[in-house]
Amino acid sequence: MPLENDLLLRTIRKEKTERTPVWLMRQAGRILPEYRSVRNSLSGFKELVETPELAAEVTIQPVDILNVDAAIIFSDILVIPEAMGLSYEMVEKKGPWFPETIKTKADLTHLHVAEAEDVSYTIRAIEVTKKELNGRVPIIGFAGAPWTIFAYMVEGSGSKTFSKARALLYTDPVLTHKLLQMITESTVNYLMGQVNAGVNVVQVFDSWAGILSPYQYEEFSLPYISQICDAIQEVPKTVFAKDAYFARASFNKLDCHTVGLDWCMDVQESRELIPDKVLQGNFDPCALYGSEEEIAHNVKTMLKAFGPFHHIANLGHGVYPDTDPEKVKFFVQTVKEMSQNLR
Ligand code: CP3
């Protein structure tokens, strides 16, 4: 079925478009009262992720309410560890927590390479979303990058330093690579399942890229992201690696179409380091706490820095939970109007 609004896909194909497409990382959930009310009717986050009809509903909410140019499927990157045999809990006001973690080679015997079927609820949520969206906007599928998933599986929760996960790189590189490879194969199976269910683009989130040294990143993260990009040929791929300013030249060599930038990355310098890719980003999520006037000023600065084409407007990381949805609407509307006028 042809899409009604295919601006995102045309931009990814490097076509000259009438305006810049815009969506927000973590737009599904986090800020909308409409999300909260669905979420509060359930036992918790996981029940929502695992109920396809409701996951589809909260996936579509930002399209209706915020007028973004794409839907990102409501799920979490942590469904992969669970599908491999390591279950997680989402602790209210704290975040993810794994009762068991990976410490030794013996722990790997409890894990398996996941198939898409092991995450059937998200696959089903994509099918329902596809049907209900009826071609209004493209659907973005996603997964965590193997390094970021590894970090949670070893650390067992969020952390400022992820020192347990980073320590394992030194104390047992063999185990490290073995686990990273299992995560990679699981992620490819999962993303292929998402593609077969109808997503139009996939994005890989390497949220904890920035805690590795450039050398470690080359060894423990990039080769696995590269395997994922090579394995998925059916849809365009976006790589977003938070704080990985040192890896930008390497991202240019990946078989991906779009690279996400965080707000600390200079746009001009990034264009030089990543000349072949469409760039996505990089509005500071904190700028949404400013007045409308300030938001408009900062949107203009962003649009001018990226130039009219080969840019997908987005934040430099996920929208923060206490952001006023009205400010987000204003941001989206301003990107749309200004980018058209700047053509
Ligand atoms: O972009 C979207 O809106 C789609 C849905 C989505 C969620 N998580 C839903 C979610 C996506 C793309 C993610 C990715 C994700 N999850 C990442 C990578 C992106 C990033 O922000 O760096 C990471 C590191 C996680 C792990 C995770 N999930 C954490 C640390 C937390 C707790 C803090 C928080 O709210 O983000 C979650 C929970 C989570 N995932 C929520 C949502 C809507 C909040 C749970 C709730 O409703 O209580």
GROMACS .gro file of C-alpha atoms and ligand atoms in nm:
model
  391
    1MET     CA    1   0.000   0.000   0.000
    2PRO     CA    2   0.145   0.342  -0.090
    3LEU     CA    3   0.205   0.575   0.204
    4GLU     CA    4   0.007   0.895   0.237
    5ASN     CA    5   0.307   1.071   0.397
    6ASP     CA    6   0.635   0.923   0.272
    7LEU     CA    7   0.850   1.229   0.343
    8LEU     CA    8   1.077   1.032   0.577
    9LEU     CA    9   1.143   0.762   0.317
   10ARG     CA   10   1.201   1.012   0.037
   11THR     CA   11   1.449   1.197   0.257
   12ILE     CA   12   1.630   0.872   0.338
   13ARG     CA   13   1.650   0.805  -0.038
   14LYS     CA   14   1.814   1.151  -0.066
   15GLU     CA   15   1.534   1.292  -0.279
   16LYS     CA   16   1.477   1.666  -0.261
   17THR     CA   17   1.170   1.712  -0.045
   18GLU     CA   18   0.932   2.002   0.012
   19ARG     CA   19   1.021   2.016   0.383
   20THR     CA   20   1.221   1.836   0.652
   21PRO     CA   21   1.054   1.531   0.812
   22VAL     CA   22   1.033   1.527   1.192
   23TRP     CA   23   0.975   1.270   1.466
   24LEU     CA   24   1.108   1.228   1.822
   25MET     CA   25   1.300   0.950   1.983
   26ARG     CA   26   1.087   0.812   2.270
   27GLN     CA   27   0.776   0.986   2.140
   28ALA     CA   28   0.567   0.678   2.223
   29GLY     CA   29   0.512   0.688   2.597
   30ARG     CA   30   0.700   0.908   2.837
   31ILE     CA   31   0.525   1.241   2.783
   32LEU     CA   32   0.164   1.193   2.676
   33PRO     CA   33  -0.117   1.187   2.935
   34GLU     CA   34  -0.302   0.966   2.685
   35TYR     CA   35  -0.016   0.713   2.721
   36ARG     CA   36  -0.028   0.736   3.102
   37SER     CA   37  -0.397   0.659   3.110
   38VAL     CA   38  -0.355   0.341   2.900
   39ARG     CA   39  -0.052   0.245   3.109
   40ASN     CA   40  -0.232   0.304   3.441
   41SER     CA   41  -0.512   0.068   3.347
   42LEU     CA   42  -0.259  -0.218   3.342
   43SER     CA   43  -0.026  -0.398   3.584
   44GLY     CA   44   0.272  -0.214   3.437
   45PHE     CA   45   0.498  -0.135   3.145
   46LYS     CA   46   0.556  -0.496   3.045
   47GLU     CA   47   0.189  -0.575   3.015
   48LEU     CA   48   0.157  -0.282   2.775
   49VAL     CA   49   0.455  -0.398   2.569
   50GLU     CA   50   0.311  -0.749   2.557
   51THR     CA   51  -0.046  -0.652   2.458
   52PRO     CA   52  -0.034  -0.585   2.081
   53GLU     CA   53  -0.361  -0.389   2.052
   54LEU     CA   54  -0.259  -0.148   2.329
   55ALA     CA   55   0.102  -0.124   2.209
   56ALA     CA   56  -0.041  -0.028   1.868
   57GLU     CA   57  -0.266   0.231   2.030
   58VAL     CA   58   0.021   0.409   2.209
   59THR     CA   59   0.236   0.382   1.895
   60ILE     CA   60  -0.026   0.578   1.701
   61GLN     CA   61  -0.097   0.839   1.974
   62PRO     CA   62   0.200   1.064   1.882
   63VAL     CA   63   0.099   1.056   1.515
   64ASP     CA   64  -0.248   1.184   1.608
   65ILE     CA   65  -0.148   1.420   1.888
   66LEU     CA   66   0.200   1.548   1.799
   67ASN     CA   67   0.164   1.531   1.417
   68VAL     CA   68   0.500   1.362   1.366
   69ASP     CA   69   0.599   1.219   1.027
   70ALA     CA   70   0.665   0.865   1.152
   71ALA     CA   71   0.546   0.616   1.412
   72ILE     CA   72   0.802   0.423   1.619
   73ILE     CA   73   0.671   0.093   1.746
   74PHE     CA   74   0.604   0.084   2.120
   75SER     CA   75   0.831  -0.178   2.276
   76ASP     CA   76   1.168  -0.172   2.450
   77ILE     CA   77   1.524  -0.269   2.362
   78LEU     CA   78   1.521  -0.508   2.661
   79VAL     CA   79   1.280  -0.754   2.499
   80ILE     CA   80   1.587  -0.914   2.338
   81PRO     CA   81   1.762  -1.028   2.659
   82GLU     CA   82   1.427  -1.164   2.772
   83ALA     CA   83   1.374  -1.349   2.443
   84MET     CA   84   1.723  -1.499   2.488
   85GLY     CA   85   1.634  -1.628   2.834
   86LEU     CA   86   1.727  -1.342   3.068
   87SER     CA   87   1.409  -1.177   3.191
   88TYR     CA   88   1.384  -0.817   3.313
   89GLU     CA   89   1.152  -0.623   3.537
   90MET     CA   90   1.062  -0.258   3.489
   91VAL     CA   91   1.074  -0.108   3.839
   92GLU     CA   92   0.846   0.193   3.881
   93LYS     CA   93   1.043   0.523   3.891
   94LYS     CA   94   1.373   0.330   3.874
   95GLY     CA   95   1.396   0.158   3.538
   96PRO     CA   96   1.497  -0.185   3.421
   97TRP     CA   97   1.624  -0.453   3.658
   98PHE     CA   98   1.749  -0.806   3.580
   99PRO     CA   99   1.715  -1.057   3.867
  100GLU     CA  100   1.988  -1.269   3.701
  101THR     CA  101   2.292  -1.132   3.517
  102ILE     CA  102   2.570  -1.276   3.301
  103LYS     CA  103   2.896  -1.324   3.493
  104THR     CA  104   3.063  -1.639   3.363
  105LYS     CA  105   3.070  -1.870   3.063
  106ALA     CA  106   2.838  -2.107   3.250
  107ASP     CA  107   2.567  -1.839   3.248
  108LEU     CA  108   2.560  -1.852   2.867
  109THR     CA  109   2.425  -2.210   2.880
  110HIS     CA  110   2.094  -2.064   3.002
  111LEU     CA  111   2.070  -1.840   2.695
  112HIS     CA  112   1.977  -1.911   2.335
  113VAL     CA  113   1.976  -1.713   2.011
  114ALA     CA  114   1.627  -1.563   1.997
  115GLU     CA  115   1.394  -1.602   1.702
  116ALA     CA  116   1.143  -1.334   1.601
  117GLU     CA  117   0.872  -1.569   1.735
  118ASP     CA  118   1.019  -1.521   2.086
  119VAL     CA  119   0.909  -1.157   2.060
  120SER     CA  120   0.579  -1.239   1.891
  121TYR     CA  121   0.391  -0.968   2.088
  122THR     CA  122   0.594  -0.689   1.925
  123ILE     CA  123   0.570  -0.850   1.582
  124ARG     CA  124   0.193  -0.868   1.631
  125ALA     CA  125   0.188  -0.505   1.756
  126ILE     CA  126   0.353  -0.401   1.428
  127GLU     CA  127   0.089  -0.587   1.227
  128VAL     CA  128  -0.192  -0.420   1.422
  129THR     CA  129  -0.026  -0.078   1.394
  130LYS     CA  130   0.021  -0.125   1.020
  131LYS     CA  131  -0.346  -0.203   0.978
  132GLU     CA  132  -0.470   0.081   1.198
  133LEU     CA  133  -0.233   0.345   1.060
  134ASN     CA  134  -0.355   0.252   0.715
  135GLY     CA  135  -0.053   0.405   0.541
  136ARG     CA  136  -0.069   0.747   0.708
  137VAL     CA  137   0.303   0.754   0.798
  138PRO     CA  138   0.593   0.507   0.789
  139ILE     CA  139   0.657   0.276   1.085
  140ILE     CA  140   1.003   0.263   1.242
  141GLY     CA  141   1.112  -0.065   1.397
  142PHE     CA  142   1.406  -0.076   1.636
  143ALA     CA  143   1.644  -0.274   1.853
  144GLY     CA  144   1.929  -0.198   2.089
  145ALA     CA  145   2.283  -0.228   1.957
  146PRO     CA  146   2.456  -0.544   2.086
  147TRP     CA  147   2.696  -0.348   2.310
  148THR     CA  148   2.411  -0.160   2.482
  149ILE     CA  149   2.213  -0.484   2.532
  150PHE     CA  150   2.526  -0.657   2.664
  151ALA     CA  151   2.576  -0.371   2.909
  152TYR     CA  152   2.230  -0.429   3.063
  153MET     CA  153   2.266  -0.809   3.066
  154VAL     CA  154   2.594  -0.792   3.257
  155GLU     CA  155   2.523  -0.491   3.477
  156GLY     CA  156   2.166  -0.594   3.558
  157SER     CA  157   2.030  -0.238   3.563
  158GLY     CA  158   2.105   0.113   3.450
  159SER     CA  159   2.428   0.258   3.586
  160LYS     CA  160   2.638   0.573   3.555
  161THR     CA  161   2.956   0.377   3.484
  162PHE     CA  162   2.843   0.027   3.377
  163SER     CA  163   3.164  -0.083   3.547
  164LYS     CA  164   3.065  -0.451   3.571
  165ALA     CA  165   2.992  -0.460   3.198
  166ARG     CA  166   3.312  -0.272   3.113
  167ALA     CA  167   3.519  -0.488   3.349
  168LEU     CA  168   3.412  -0.801   3.162
  169LEU     CA  169   3.570  -0.664   2.843
  170TYR     CA  170   3.907  -0.691   3.023
  171THR     CA  171   3.853  -1.000   3.238
  172ASP     CA  172   3.685  -1.222   2.979
  173PRO     CA  173   3.698  -1.095   2.620
  174VAL     CA  174   3.616  -1.443   2.490
  175LEU     CA  175   3.290  -1.458   2.684
  176THR     CA  176   3.224  -1.098   2.583
  177HIS     CA  177   3.251  -1.170   2.212
  178LYS     CA  178   3.047  -1.488   2.246
  179LEU     CA  179   2.762  -1.305   2.414
  180LEU     CA  180   2.782  -1.010   2.172
  181GLN     CA  181   2.757  -1.256   1.883
  182MET     CA  182   2.450  -1.426   2.035
  183ILE     CA  183   2.285  -1.087   2.087
  184THR     CA  184   2.369  -0.987   1.730
  185GLU     CA  185   2.212  -1.300   1.579
  186SER     CA  186   1.903  -1.258   1.801
  187THR     CA  187   1.875  -0.894   1.693
  188VAL     CA  188   1.898  -0.979   1.324
  189ASN     CA  189   1.622  -1.241   1.365
  190TYR     CA  190   1.409  -0.992   1.556
  191LEU     CA  191   1.459  -0.705   1.309
  192MET     CA  192   1.386  -0.937   1.016
  193GLY     CA  193   1.063  -1.032   1.193
  194GLN     CA  194   0.980  -0.661   1.223
  195VAL     CA  195   1.058  -0.609   0.854
  196ASN     CA  196   0.835  -0.902   0.755
  197ALA     CA  197   0.558  -0.756   0.973
  198GLY     CA  198   0.580  -0.431   0.778
  199VAL     CA  199   0.815  -0.173   0.933
  200ASN     CA  200   0.951   0.073   0.675
  201VAL     CA  201   1.278   0.166   0.850
  202VAL     CA  202   1.478   0.016   1.137
  203GLN     CA  203   1.683   0.206   1.392
  204VAL     CA  204   1.959   0.061   1.610
  205PHE     CA  205   2.006   0.242   1.945
  206ASP     CA  206   2.356   0.229   2.093
  207SER     CA  207   2.268   0.434   2.400
  208TRP     CA  208   2.584   0.341   2.592
  209ALA     CA  209   2.832   0.385   2.307
  210GLY     CA  210   2.994   0.678   2.484
  211ILE     CA  211   3.134   0.482   2.779
  212LEU     CA  212   3.370   0.282   2.558
  213SER     CA  213   3.707   0.408   2.440
  214PRO     CA  214   3.739   0.454   2.063
  215TYR     CA  215   3.949   0.135   2.046
  216GLN     CA  216   3.699  -0.064   2.249
  217TYR     CA  217   3.419   0.070   2.033
  218GLU     CA  218   3.597  -0.059   1.721
  219GLU     CA  219   3.633  -0.401   1.881
  220PHE     CA  220   3.316  -0.451   2.086
  221SER     CA  221   3.045  -0.248   1.920
  222LEU     CA  222   3.102  -0.154   1.555
  223PRO     CA  223   3.159  -0.504   1.411
  224TYR     CA  224   2.828  -0.618   1.558
  225ILE     CA  225   2.632  -0.315   1.437
  226SER     CA  226   2.794  -0.374   1.099
  227GLN     CA  227   2.672  -0.738   1.093
  228ILE     CA  228   2.319  -0.616   1.165
  229CYS     CA  229   2.333  -0.355   0.888
  230ASP     CA  230   2.466  -0.612   0.641
  231ALA     CA  231   2.198  -0.866   0.731
  232ILE     CA  232   1.903  -0.631   0.680
  233GLN     CA  233   1.876  -0.540   0.312
  234GLU     CA  234   1.501  -0.497   0.276
  235VAL     CA  235   1.454  -0.157   0.445
  236PRO     CA  236   1.673   0.147   0.522
  237LYS     CA  237   1.870   0.143   0.845
  238THR     CA  238   1.949   0.419   1.096
  239VAL     CA  239   2.229   0.395   1.351
  240PHE     CA  240   2.209   0.619   1.657
  241ALA     CA  241   2.502   0.590   1.896
  242LYS     CA  242   2.485   0.836   2.183
  243ASP     CA  243   2.814   1.017   2.258
  244ALA     CA  244   3.005   0.821   1.992
  245TYR     CA  245   3.154   1.132   1.834
  246PHE     CA  246   3.480   0.940   1.789
  247ALA     CA  247   3.313   0.676   1.567
  248ARG     CA  248   3.153   0.910   1.315
  249ALA     CA  249   3.401   0.838   1.035
  250SER     CA  250   3.343   0.465   1.091
  251PHE     CA  251   2.966   0.510   1.069
  252ASN     CA  252   3.013   0.654   0.722
  253LYS     CA  253   3.144   0.312   0.613
  254LEU     CA  254   2.851   0.113   0.752
  255ASP     CA  255   2.586  -0.028   0.521
  256CYS     CA  256   2.326   0.207   0.667
  257HIS     CA  257   2.138   0.505   0.527
  258THR     CA  258   2.101   0.739   0.822
  259VAL     CA  259   2.317   0.826   1.121
  260GLY     CA  260   2.167   0.989   1.431
  261LEU     CA  261   2.354   1.271   1.605
  262ASP     CA  262   2.322   1.381   1.965
  263TRP     CA  263   2.320   1.753   2.048
  264CYS     CA  264   2.686   1.761   2.149
  265MET     CA  265   2.799   1.666   1.801
  266ASP     CA  266   2.882   1.959   1.576
  267VAL     CA  267   2.668   1.941   1.263
  268GLN     CA  268   2.922   2.081   1.017
  269GLU     CA  269   3.197   1.853   1.145
  270SER     CA  270   2.956   1.556   1.133
  271ARG     CA  271   2.867   1.632   0.772
  272GLU     CA  272   3.237   1.619   0.691
  273LEU     CA  273   3.295   1.294   0.879
  274ILE     CA  274   2.975   1.126   0.755
  275PRO     CA  275   2.935   1.269   0.403
  276ASP     CA  276   2.748   0.973   0.253
  277LYS     CA  277   2.462   0.942   0.501
  278VAL     CA  278   2.141   1.126   0.576
  279LEU     CA  279   2.174   1.276   0.924
  280GLN     CA  280   1.909   1.266   1.197
  281GLY     CA  281   1.891   1.489   1.501
  282ASN     CA  282   2.000   1.676   1.699
  283PHE     CA  283   1.785   1.921   1.899
  284ASP     CA  284   1.879   1.926   2.267
  285PRO     CA  285   1.582   1.768   2.454
  286CYS     CA  286   1.637   2.034   2.723
  287ALA     CA  287   1.570   2.308   2.470
  288LEU     CA  288   1.204   2.197   2.487
  289TYR     CA  289   1.191   2.345   2.839
  290GLY     CA  290   1.246   2.688   2.685
  291SER     CA  291   0.981   2.936   2.572
  292GLU     CA  292   0.820   2.907   2.229
  293GLU     CA  293   1.034   3.195   2.116
  294GLU     CA  294   1.350   3.017   2.226
  295ILE     CA  295   1.238   2.689   2.071
  296ALA     CA  296   1.174   2.865   1.738
  297HIS     CA  297   1.517   3.027   1.754
  298ASN     CA  298   1.687   2.694   1.824
  299VAL     CA  299   1.491   2.514   1.552
  300LYS     CA  300   1.610   2.774   1.304
  301THR     CA  301   1.970   2.726   1.416
  302MET     CA  302   1.934   2.347   1.376
  303LEU     CA  303   1.772   2.367   1.032
  304LYS     CA  304   2.032   2.611   0.905
  305ALA     CA  305   2.316   2.396   1.036
  306PHE     CA  306   2.189   2.083   0.860
  307GLY     CA  307   2.077   2.257   0.544
  308PRO     CA  308   1.757   2.183   0.352
  309PHE     CA  309   1.819   1.823   0.245
  310HIS     CA  310   1.949   1.491   0.375
  311HIS     CA  311   1.821   1.576   0.723
  312ILE     CA  312   1.557   1.419   0.947
  313ALA     CA  313   1.473   1.652   1.234
  314ASN     CA  314   1.472   1.480   1.572
  315LEU     CA  315   1.605   1.530   1.922
  316GLY     CA  316   1.962   1.443   2.016
  317HIS     CA  317   1.828   1.175   2.255
  318GLY     CA  318   1.487   1.065   2.381
  319VAL     CA  319   1.237   1.329   2.492
  320TYR     CA  320   1.251   1.373   2.872
  321PRO     CA  321   0.948   1.246   3.066
  322ASP     CA  322   0.844   1.582   3.216
  323THR     CA  323   0.844   1.771   2.886
  324ASP     CA  324   0.523   1.963   2.814
  325PRO     CA  325   0.352   1.794   2.514
  326GLU     CA  326   0.242   2.141   2.397
  327LYS     CA  327   0.607   2.238   2.356
  328VAL     CA  328   0.666   1.921   2.157
  329LYS     CA  329   0.373   2.004   1.930
  330PHE     CA  330   0.517   2.351   1.884
  331PHE     CA  331   0.859   2.204   1.800
  332VAL     CA  332   0.709   1.970   1.537
  333GLN     CA  333   0.498   2.245   1.382
  334THR     CA  334   0.791   2.488   1.377
  335VAL     CA  335   1.020   2.238   1.202
  336LYS     CA  336   0.751   2.183   0.941
  337GLU     CA  337   0.687   2.551   0.870
  338MET     CA  338   1.042   2.680   0.892
  339SER     CA  339   1.195   2.403   0.684
  340GLN     CA  340   0.945   2.472   0.410
  341ASN     CA  341   1.024   2.844   0.418
  342LEU     CA  342   1.398   2.781   0.419
  343ARG     CA  343   1.381   2.584   0.090
  344CP3     O1  344   1.078   0.575   2.089
  344CP3     C1  345   0.972   0.531   2.141
  344CP3     O2  346   0.892   0.602   2.197
  344CP3     C2  347   0.943   0.383   2.128
  344CP3     C3  348   0.947   0.309   2.249
  344CP3     C4  349   1.078   0.290   2.323
  344CP3     C5  350   1.082   0.262   2.462
  344CP3     N1  351   1.210   0.234   2.495
  344CP3     C6  352   0.965   0.261   2.551
  344CP3     C7  353   0.987   0.279   2.696
  344CP3     C8  354   1.210   0.285   2.275
  344CP3     C9  355   1.266   0.314   2.135
  344CP3    C10  356   1.292   0.249   2.385
  344CP3    C11  357   1.437   0.230   2.374
  344CP3    C12  358   1.518   0.215   2.493
  344CP3     N2  359   1.487   0.152   2.610
  344CP3    C13  360   1.654   0.258   2.501
  344CP3    C14  361   1.732   0.324   2.388
  344CP3    C15  362   1.698   0.466   2.369
  344CP3    C16  363   1.752   0.557   2.475
  344CP3     O3  364   1.669   0.627   2.537
  344CP3     O4  365   1.872   0.563   2.495
  344CP3    C17  366   1.700   0.225   2.630
  344CP3    C18  367   1.838   0.252   2.684
  344CP3    C19  368   1.595   0.156   2.698
  344CP3    C20  369   1.595   0.095   2.833
  344CP3    C21  370   1.493   0.152   2.921
  344CP3     N3  371   1.358   0.132   2.906
  344CP3    C22  372   1.511   0.236   3.035
  344CP3    C23  373   1.646   0.283   3.084
  344CP3    C24  374   1.385   0.266   3.088
  344CP3    C25  375   1.352   0.345   3.212
  344CP3    C26  376   1.360   0.490   3.194
  344CP3    C27  377   1.273   0.545   3.082
  344CP3     O5  378   1.157   0.581   3.106
  344CP3     O6  379   1.320   0.551   2.972
  344CP3    C28  380   1.289   0.204   3.003
  344CP3    C29  381   1.144   0.211   3.019
  344CP3    C30  382   1.063   0.257   2.906
  344CP3     N4  383   1.080   0.220   2.776
  344CP3    C31  384   0.951   0.344   2.913
  344CP3    C32  385   0.902   0.358   2.782
  344CP3    C33  386   0.783   0.435   2.738
  344CP3    C34  387   0.894   0.404   3.042
  344CP3    C35  388   0.824   0.299   3.121
  344CP3    C36  389   0.694   0.342   3.184
  344CP3     O7  390   0.596   0.369   3.113
  344CP3     O8  391   0.693   0.344   3.306
   0.00000   0.00000   0.00000
